[in-house]
PDB file of C-alpha atoms in Angstrom:
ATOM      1  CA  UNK A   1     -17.124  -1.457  -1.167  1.00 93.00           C
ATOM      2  CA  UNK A   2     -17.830   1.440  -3.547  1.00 96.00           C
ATOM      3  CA  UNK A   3     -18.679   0.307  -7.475  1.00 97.00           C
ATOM      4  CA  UNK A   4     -17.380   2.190  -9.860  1.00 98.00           C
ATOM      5  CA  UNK A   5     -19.243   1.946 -13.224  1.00 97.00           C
ATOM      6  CA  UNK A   6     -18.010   3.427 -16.003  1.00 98.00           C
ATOM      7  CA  UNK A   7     -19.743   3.786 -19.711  1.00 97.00           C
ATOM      8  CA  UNK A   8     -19.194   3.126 -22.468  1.00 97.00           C
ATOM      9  CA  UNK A   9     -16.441   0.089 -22.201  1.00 97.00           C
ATOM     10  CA  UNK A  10     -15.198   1.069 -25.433  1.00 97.00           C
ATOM     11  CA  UNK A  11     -15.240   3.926 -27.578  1.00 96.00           C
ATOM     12  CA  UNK A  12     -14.836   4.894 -31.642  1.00 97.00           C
ATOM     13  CA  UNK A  13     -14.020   8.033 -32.367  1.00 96.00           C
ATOM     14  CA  UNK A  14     -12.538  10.562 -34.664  1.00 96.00           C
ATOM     15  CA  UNK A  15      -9.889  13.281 -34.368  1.00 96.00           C
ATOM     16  CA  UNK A  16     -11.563  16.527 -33.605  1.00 96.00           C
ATOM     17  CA  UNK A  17     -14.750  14.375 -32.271  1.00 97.00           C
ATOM     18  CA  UNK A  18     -16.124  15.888 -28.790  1.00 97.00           C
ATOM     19  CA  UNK A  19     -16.417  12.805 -26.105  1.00 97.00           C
ATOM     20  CA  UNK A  20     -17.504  12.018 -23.486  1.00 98.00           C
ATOM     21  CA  UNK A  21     -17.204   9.014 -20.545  1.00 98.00           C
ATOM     22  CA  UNK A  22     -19.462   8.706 -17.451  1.00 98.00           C
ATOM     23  CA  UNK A  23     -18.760   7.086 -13.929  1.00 98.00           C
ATOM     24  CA  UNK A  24     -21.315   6.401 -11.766  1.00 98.00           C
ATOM     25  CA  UNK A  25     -20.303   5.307  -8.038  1.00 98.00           C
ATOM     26  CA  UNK A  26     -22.783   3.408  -5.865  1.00 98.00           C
ATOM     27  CA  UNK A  27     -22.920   5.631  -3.643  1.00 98.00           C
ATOM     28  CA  UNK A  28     -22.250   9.169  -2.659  1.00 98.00           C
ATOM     29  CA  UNK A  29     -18.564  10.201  -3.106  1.00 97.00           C
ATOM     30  CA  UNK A  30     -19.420  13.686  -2.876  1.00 96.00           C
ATOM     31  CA  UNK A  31     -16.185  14.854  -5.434  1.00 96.00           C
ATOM     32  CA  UNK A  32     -13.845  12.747  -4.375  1.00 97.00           C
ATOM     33  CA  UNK A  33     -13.390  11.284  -8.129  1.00 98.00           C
ATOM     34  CA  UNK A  34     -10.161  11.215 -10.136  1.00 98.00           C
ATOM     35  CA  UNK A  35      -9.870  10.766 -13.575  1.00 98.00           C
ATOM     36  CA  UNK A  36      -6.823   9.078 -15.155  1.00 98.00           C
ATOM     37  CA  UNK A  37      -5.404   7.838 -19.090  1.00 98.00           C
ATOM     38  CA  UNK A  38      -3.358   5.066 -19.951  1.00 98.00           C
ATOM     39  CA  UNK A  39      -1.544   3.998 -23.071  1.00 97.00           C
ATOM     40  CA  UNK A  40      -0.536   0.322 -23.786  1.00 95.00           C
ATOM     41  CA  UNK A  41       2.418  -0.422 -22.066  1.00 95.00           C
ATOM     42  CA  UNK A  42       2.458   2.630 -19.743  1.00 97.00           C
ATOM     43  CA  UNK A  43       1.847   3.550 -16.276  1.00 98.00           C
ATOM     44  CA  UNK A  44      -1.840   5.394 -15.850  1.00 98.00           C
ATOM     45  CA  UNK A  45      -1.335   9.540 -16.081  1.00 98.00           C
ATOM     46  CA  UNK A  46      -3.563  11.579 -13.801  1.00 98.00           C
ATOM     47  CA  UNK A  47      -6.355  14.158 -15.947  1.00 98.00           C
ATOM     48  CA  UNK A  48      -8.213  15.329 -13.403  1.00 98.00           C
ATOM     49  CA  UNK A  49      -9.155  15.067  -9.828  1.00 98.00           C
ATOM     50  CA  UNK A  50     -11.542  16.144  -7.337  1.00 97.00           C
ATOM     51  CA  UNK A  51     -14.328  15.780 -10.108  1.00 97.00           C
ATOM     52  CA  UNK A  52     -13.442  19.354 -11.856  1.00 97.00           C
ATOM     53  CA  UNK A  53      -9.395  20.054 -11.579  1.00 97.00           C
ATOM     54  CA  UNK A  54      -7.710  20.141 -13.710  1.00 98.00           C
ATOM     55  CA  UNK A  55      -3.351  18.117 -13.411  1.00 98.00           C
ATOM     56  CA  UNK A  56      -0.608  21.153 -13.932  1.00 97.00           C
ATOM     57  CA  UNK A  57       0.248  20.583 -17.534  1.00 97.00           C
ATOM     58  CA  UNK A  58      -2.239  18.977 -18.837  1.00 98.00           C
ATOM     59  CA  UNK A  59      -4.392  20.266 -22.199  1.00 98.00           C
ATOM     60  CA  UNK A  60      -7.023  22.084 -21.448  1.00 98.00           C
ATOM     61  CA  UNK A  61      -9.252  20.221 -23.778  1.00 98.00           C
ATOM     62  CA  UNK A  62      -9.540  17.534 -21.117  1.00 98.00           C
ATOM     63  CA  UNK A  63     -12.595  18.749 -18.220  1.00 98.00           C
ATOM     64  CA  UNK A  64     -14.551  17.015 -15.800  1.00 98.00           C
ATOM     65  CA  UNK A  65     -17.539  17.334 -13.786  1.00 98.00           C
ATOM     66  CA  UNK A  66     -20.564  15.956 -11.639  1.00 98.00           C
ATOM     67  CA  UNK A  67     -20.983  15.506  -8.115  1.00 97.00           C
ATOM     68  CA  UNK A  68     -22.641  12.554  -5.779  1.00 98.00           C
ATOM     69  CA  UNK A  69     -22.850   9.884  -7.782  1.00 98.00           C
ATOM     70  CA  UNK A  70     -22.337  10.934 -11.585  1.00 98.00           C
ATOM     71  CA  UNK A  71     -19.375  12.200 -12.665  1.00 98.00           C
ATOM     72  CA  UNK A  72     -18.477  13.094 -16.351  1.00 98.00           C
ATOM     73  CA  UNK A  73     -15.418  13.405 -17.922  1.00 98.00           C
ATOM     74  CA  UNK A  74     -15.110  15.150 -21.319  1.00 98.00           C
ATOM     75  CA  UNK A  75     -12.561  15.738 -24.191  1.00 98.00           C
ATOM     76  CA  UNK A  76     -13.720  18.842 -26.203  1.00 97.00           C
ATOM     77  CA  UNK A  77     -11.766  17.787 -29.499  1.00 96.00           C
ATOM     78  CA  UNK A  78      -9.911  14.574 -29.458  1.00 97.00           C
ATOM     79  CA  UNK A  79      -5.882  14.698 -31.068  1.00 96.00           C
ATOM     80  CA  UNK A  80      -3.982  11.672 -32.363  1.00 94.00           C
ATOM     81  CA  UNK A  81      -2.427  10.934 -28.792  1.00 96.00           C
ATOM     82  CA  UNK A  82      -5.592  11.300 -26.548  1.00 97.00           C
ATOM     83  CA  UNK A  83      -6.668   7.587 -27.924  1.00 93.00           C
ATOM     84  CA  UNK A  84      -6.087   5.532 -24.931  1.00 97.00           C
ATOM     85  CA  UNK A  85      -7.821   3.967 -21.981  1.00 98.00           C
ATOM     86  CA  UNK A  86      -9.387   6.219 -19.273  1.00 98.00           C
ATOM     87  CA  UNK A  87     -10.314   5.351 -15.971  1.00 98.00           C
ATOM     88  CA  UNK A  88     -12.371   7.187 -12.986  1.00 98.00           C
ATOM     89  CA  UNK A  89     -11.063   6.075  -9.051  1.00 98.00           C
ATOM     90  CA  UNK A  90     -12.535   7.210  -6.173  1.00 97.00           C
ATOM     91  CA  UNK A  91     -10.934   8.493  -3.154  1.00 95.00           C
ATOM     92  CA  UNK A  92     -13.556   8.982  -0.837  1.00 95.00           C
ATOM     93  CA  UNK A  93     -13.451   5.164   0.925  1.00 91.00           C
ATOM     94  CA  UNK A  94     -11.443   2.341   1.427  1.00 89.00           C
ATOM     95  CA  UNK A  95     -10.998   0.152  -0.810  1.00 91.00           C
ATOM     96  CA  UNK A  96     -10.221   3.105  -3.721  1.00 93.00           C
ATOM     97  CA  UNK A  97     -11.904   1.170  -6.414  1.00 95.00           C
ATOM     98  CA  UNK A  98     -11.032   2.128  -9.868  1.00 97.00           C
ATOM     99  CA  UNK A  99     -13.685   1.482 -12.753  1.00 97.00           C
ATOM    100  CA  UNK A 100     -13.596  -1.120 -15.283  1.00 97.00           C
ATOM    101  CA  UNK A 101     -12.124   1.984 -17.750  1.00 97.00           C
ATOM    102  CA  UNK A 102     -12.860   3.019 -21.285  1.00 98.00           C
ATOM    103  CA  UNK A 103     -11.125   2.293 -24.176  1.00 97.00           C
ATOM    104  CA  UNK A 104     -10.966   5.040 -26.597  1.00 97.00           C
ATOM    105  CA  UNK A 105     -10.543   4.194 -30.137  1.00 95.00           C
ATOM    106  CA  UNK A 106      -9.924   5.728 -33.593  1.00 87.00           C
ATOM    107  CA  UNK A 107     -12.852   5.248 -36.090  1.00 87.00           C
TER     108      UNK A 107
ATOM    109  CA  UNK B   1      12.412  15.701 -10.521  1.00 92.00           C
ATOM    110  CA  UNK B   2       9.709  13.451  -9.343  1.00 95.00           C
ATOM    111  CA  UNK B   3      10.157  10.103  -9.676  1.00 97.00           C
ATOM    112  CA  UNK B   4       9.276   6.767  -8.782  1.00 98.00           C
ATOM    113  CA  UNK B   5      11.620   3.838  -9.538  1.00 97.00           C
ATOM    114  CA  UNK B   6      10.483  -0.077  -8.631  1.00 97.00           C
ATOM    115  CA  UNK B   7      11.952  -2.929  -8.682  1.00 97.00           C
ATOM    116  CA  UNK B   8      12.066  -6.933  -7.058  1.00 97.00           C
ATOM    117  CA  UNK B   9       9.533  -8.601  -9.632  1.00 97.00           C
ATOM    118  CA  UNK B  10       9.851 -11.372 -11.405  1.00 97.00           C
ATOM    119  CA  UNK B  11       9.314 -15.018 -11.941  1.00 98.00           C
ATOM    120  CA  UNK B  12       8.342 -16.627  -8.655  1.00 98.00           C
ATOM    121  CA  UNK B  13       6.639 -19.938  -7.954  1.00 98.00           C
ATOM    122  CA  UNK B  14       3.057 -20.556  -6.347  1.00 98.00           C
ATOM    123  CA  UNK B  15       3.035 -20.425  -2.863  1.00 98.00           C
ATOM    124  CA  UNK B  16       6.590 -18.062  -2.984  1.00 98.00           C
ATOM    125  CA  UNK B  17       7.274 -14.842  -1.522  1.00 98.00           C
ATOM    126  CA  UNK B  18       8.465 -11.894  -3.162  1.00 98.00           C
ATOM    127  CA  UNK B  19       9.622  -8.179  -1.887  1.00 98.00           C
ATOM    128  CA  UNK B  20       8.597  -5.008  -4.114  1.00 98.00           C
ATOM    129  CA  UNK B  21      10.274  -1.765  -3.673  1.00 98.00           C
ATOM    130  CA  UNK B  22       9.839   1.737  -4.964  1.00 98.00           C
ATOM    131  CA  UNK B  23      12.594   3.958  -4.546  1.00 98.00           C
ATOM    132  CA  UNK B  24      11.333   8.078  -4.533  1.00 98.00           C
ATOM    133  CA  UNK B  25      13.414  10.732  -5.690  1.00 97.00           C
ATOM    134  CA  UNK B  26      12.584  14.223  -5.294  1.00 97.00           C
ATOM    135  CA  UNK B  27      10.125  14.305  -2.675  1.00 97.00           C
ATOM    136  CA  UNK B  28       9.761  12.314   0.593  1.00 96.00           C
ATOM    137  CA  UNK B  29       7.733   9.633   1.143  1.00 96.00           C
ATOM    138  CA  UNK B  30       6.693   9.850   4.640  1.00 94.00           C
ATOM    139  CA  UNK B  31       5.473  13.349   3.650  1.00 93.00           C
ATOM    140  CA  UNK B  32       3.226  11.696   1.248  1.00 93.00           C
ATOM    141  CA  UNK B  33       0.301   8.935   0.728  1.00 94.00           C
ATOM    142  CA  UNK B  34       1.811   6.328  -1.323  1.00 97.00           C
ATOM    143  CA  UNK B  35      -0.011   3.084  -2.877  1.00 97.00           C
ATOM    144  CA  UNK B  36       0.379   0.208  -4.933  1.00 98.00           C
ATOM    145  CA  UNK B  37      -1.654  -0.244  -7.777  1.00 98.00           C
ATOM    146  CA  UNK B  38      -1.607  -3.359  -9.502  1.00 98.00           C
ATOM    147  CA  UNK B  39      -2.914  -4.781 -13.193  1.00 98.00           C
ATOM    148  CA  UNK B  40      -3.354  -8.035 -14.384  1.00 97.00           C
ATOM    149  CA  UNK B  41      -2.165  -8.900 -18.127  1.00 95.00           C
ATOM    150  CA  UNK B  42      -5.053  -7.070 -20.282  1.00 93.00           C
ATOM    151  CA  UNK B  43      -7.051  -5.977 -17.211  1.00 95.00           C
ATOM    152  CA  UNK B  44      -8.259  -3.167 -15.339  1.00 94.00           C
ATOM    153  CA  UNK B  45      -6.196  -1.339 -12.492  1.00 96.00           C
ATOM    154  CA  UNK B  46      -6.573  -2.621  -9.355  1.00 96.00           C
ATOM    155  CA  UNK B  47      -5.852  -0.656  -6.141  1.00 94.00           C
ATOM    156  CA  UNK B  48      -3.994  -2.965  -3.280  1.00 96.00           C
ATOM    157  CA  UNK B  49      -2.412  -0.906  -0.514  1.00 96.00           C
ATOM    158  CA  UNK B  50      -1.741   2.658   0.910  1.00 93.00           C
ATOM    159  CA  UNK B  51       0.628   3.765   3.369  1.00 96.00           C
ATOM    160  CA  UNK B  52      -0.433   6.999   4.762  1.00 93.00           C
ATOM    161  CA  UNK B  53       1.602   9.958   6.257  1.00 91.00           C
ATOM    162  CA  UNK B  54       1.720   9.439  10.107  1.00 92.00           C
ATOM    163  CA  UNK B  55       2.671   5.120   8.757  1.00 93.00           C
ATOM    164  CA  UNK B  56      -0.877   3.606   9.015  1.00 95.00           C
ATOM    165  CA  UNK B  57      -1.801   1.239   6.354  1.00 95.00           C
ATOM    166  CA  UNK B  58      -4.463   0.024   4.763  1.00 93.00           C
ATOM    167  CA  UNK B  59      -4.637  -2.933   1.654  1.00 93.00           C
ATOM    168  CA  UNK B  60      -7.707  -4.256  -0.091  1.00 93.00           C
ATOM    169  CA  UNK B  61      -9.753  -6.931   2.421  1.00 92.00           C
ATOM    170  CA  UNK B  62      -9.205  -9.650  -0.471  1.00 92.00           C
ATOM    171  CA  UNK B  63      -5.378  -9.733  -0.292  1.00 94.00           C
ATOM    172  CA  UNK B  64      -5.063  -8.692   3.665  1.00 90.00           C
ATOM    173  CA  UNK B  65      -2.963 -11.100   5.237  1.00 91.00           C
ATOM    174  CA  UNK B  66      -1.161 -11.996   2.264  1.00 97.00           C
ATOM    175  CA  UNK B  67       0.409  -8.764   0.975  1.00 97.00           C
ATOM    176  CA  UNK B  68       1.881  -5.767   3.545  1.00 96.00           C
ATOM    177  CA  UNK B  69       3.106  -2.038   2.571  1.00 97.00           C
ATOM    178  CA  UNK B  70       5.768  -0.549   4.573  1.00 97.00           C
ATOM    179  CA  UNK B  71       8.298   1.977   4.019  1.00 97.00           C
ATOM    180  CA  UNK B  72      11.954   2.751   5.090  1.00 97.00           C
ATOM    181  CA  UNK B  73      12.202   6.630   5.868  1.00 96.00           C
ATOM    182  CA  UNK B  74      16.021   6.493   5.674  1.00 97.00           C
ATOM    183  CA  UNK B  75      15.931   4.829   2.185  1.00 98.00           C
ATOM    184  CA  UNK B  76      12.954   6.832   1.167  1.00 98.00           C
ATOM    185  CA  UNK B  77      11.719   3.810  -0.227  1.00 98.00           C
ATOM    186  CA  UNK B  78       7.705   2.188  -0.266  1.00 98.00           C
ATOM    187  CA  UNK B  79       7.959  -1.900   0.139  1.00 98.00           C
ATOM    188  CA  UNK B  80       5.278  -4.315  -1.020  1.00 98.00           C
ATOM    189  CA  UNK B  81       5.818  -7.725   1.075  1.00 98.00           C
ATOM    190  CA  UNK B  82       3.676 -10.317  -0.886  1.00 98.00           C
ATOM    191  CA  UNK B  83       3.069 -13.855   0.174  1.00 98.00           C
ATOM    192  CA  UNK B  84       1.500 -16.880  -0.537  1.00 97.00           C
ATOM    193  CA  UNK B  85       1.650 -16.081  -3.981  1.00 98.00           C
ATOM    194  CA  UNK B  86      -1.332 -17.119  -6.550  1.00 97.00           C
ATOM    195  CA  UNK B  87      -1.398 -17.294 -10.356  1.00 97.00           C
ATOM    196  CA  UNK B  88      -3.698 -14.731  -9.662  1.00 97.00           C
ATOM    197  CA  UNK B  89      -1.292 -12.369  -8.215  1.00 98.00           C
ATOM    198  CA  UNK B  90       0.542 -12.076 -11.809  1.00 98.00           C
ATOM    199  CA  UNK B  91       0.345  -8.300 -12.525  1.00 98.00           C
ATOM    200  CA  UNK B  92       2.433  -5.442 -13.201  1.00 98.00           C
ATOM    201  CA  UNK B  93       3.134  -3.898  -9.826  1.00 98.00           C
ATOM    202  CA  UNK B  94       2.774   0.100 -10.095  1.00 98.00           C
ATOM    203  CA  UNK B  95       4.000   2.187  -7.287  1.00 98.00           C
ATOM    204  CA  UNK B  96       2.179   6.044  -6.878  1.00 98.00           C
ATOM    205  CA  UNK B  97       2.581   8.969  -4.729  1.00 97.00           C
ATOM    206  CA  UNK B  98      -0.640  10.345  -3.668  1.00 96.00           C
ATOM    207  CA  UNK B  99      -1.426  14.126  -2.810  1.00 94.00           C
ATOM    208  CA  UNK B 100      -3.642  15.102  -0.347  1.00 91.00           C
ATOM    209  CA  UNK B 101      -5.975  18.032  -1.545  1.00 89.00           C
ATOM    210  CA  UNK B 102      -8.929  19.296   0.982  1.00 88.00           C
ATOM    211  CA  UNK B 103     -10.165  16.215   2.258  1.00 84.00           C
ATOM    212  CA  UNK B 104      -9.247  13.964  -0.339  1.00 87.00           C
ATOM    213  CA  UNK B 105      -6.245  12.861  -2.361  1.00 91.00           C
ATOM    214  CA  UNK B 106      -4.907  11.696  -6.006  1.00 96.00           C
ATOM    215  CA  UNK B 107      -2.134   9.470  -7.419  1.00 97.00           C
ATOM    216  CA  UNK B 108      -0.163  12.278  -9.313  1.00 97.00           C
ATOM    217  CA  UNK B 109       3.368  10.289  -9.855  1.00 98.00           C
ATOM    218  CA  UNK B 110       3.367   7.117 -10.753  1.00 98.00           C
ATOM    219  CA  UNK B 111       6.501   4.841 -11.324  1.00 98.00           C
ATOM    220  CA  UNK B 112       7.219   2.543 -14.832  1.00 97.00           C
ATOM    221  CA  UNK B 113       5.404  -0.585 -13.124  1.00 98.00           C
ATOM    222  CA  UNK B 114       7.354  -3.908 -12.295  1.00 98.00           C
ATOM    223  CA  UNK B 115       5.783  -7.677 -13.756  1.00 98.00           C
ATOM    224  CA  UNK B 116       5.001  -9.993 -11.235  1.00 98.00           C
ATOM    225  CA  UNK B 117       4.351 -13.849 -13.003  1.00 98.00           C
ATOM    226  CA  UNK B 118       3.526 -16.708 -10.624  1.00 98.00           C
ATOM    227  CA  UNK B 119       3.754 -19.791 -12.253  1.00 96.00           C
ATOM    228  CA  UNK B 120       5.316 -23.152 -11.738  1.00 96.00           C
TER     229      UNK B 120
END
């Protein structure tokens, strides 16, 4: 099975802050890497996918990147709703692992 | 409009059998991927099955032979079948549409999730 390691766990942050979450998968997905948020209670939202594209209608503060193995995912300048928990899934092999995610919080 | 709507969870004993279904609106399934993704009370997402277009299926080795995806073109509906059920198995039960792009594909429309508890 493909790992899917994401970094940090958790996250403290303030509005306006640039951040940004890593994914590593054990082994080469070449871009086949999706990127998705979740608020308590709610079903995950797709960000991104394919590494770099971008979901119709989603801010364009939101950006990812990275190929292979390392992927990074980005929020130029966090807003009251973008605190949430972010995972990375890959689509490249079976079993489509998801990572452990990323909780973002407000400092 | 998109959407995903599933229902059949619920409070079932260990060892029982329970049948999830997500009913599509707006699109067709058998056009589409379509998965199940499920999460455990304060856990991470965990990917179980995937139906793809032409009806071959595919769930995750630990819970083969337990749970099955289907679907009913004429209902344009997804089914989880899910037996033997385990404590472990008590999750909310999200059903997705996936999109093919190049040679790959994302879940893009997800439904509101249905709970799943196993317990005696």
């Amino acid at each position: 099975d493909i790992q899917m390691t994401q970094s940090p766990s958790s996250l403290s942050a303030s509005v306006g802050d640039r951040v940004t979450i890593t994914c590593r998968a054990s082994q080469s997905i070449i871009s086949f890497l999706n990127w998705y948020q979740q608020k308590p209670g709610k079903a995950p939202k797709l960000l991104i996918y394919a590494a770099s594209s971008l979901q119709s209608g989603v801010p364009s503060r939101f950006s990812g990147s990275g190929s292979g193995t390392d992927f990074i995912f980005t929020i130029s300048s966090l807003q009251p709703e973008d605190f949430a928990t972010y995972y990375c899934q890959q689509s490249y092999g079976t079993p489509y692992t998801f990572g452990q995610g990323t909780k973002l919080e407000i400092k | 409009e998109f959407q995903l709507v599933e229902s059949g969870g619920g409070l079932i004993q260990p060892g029982g059998s329970l049948r999830l279904s997500c009913a599509a609106s707006g699109f067709t399934v058998s056009s589409n991927y379509m998965s199940w993704v499920r999460q455990a009370p304060g856990k991470v997402l965990e990917w179980v099955s995937f139906i793809y277009r032409g009806g071959a299926t595919y769930s995750v080795e630990s819970l083969r032979g337990r749970f099955s995806i289907s679907r009913d073109n004429s209902k344009n509906t997804v089914y989880l079948e899910m037996n033997s059920l385990r404590a472990e198995d008590t999750a909310v039960y999200y059903c997705a549409r996936g999109t093919e792009y190049r040679s790959s594909w994302y879940l893009d429309l997800w439904g509101q999730g249905t709970l799943v508890t196993v317990s005696s």
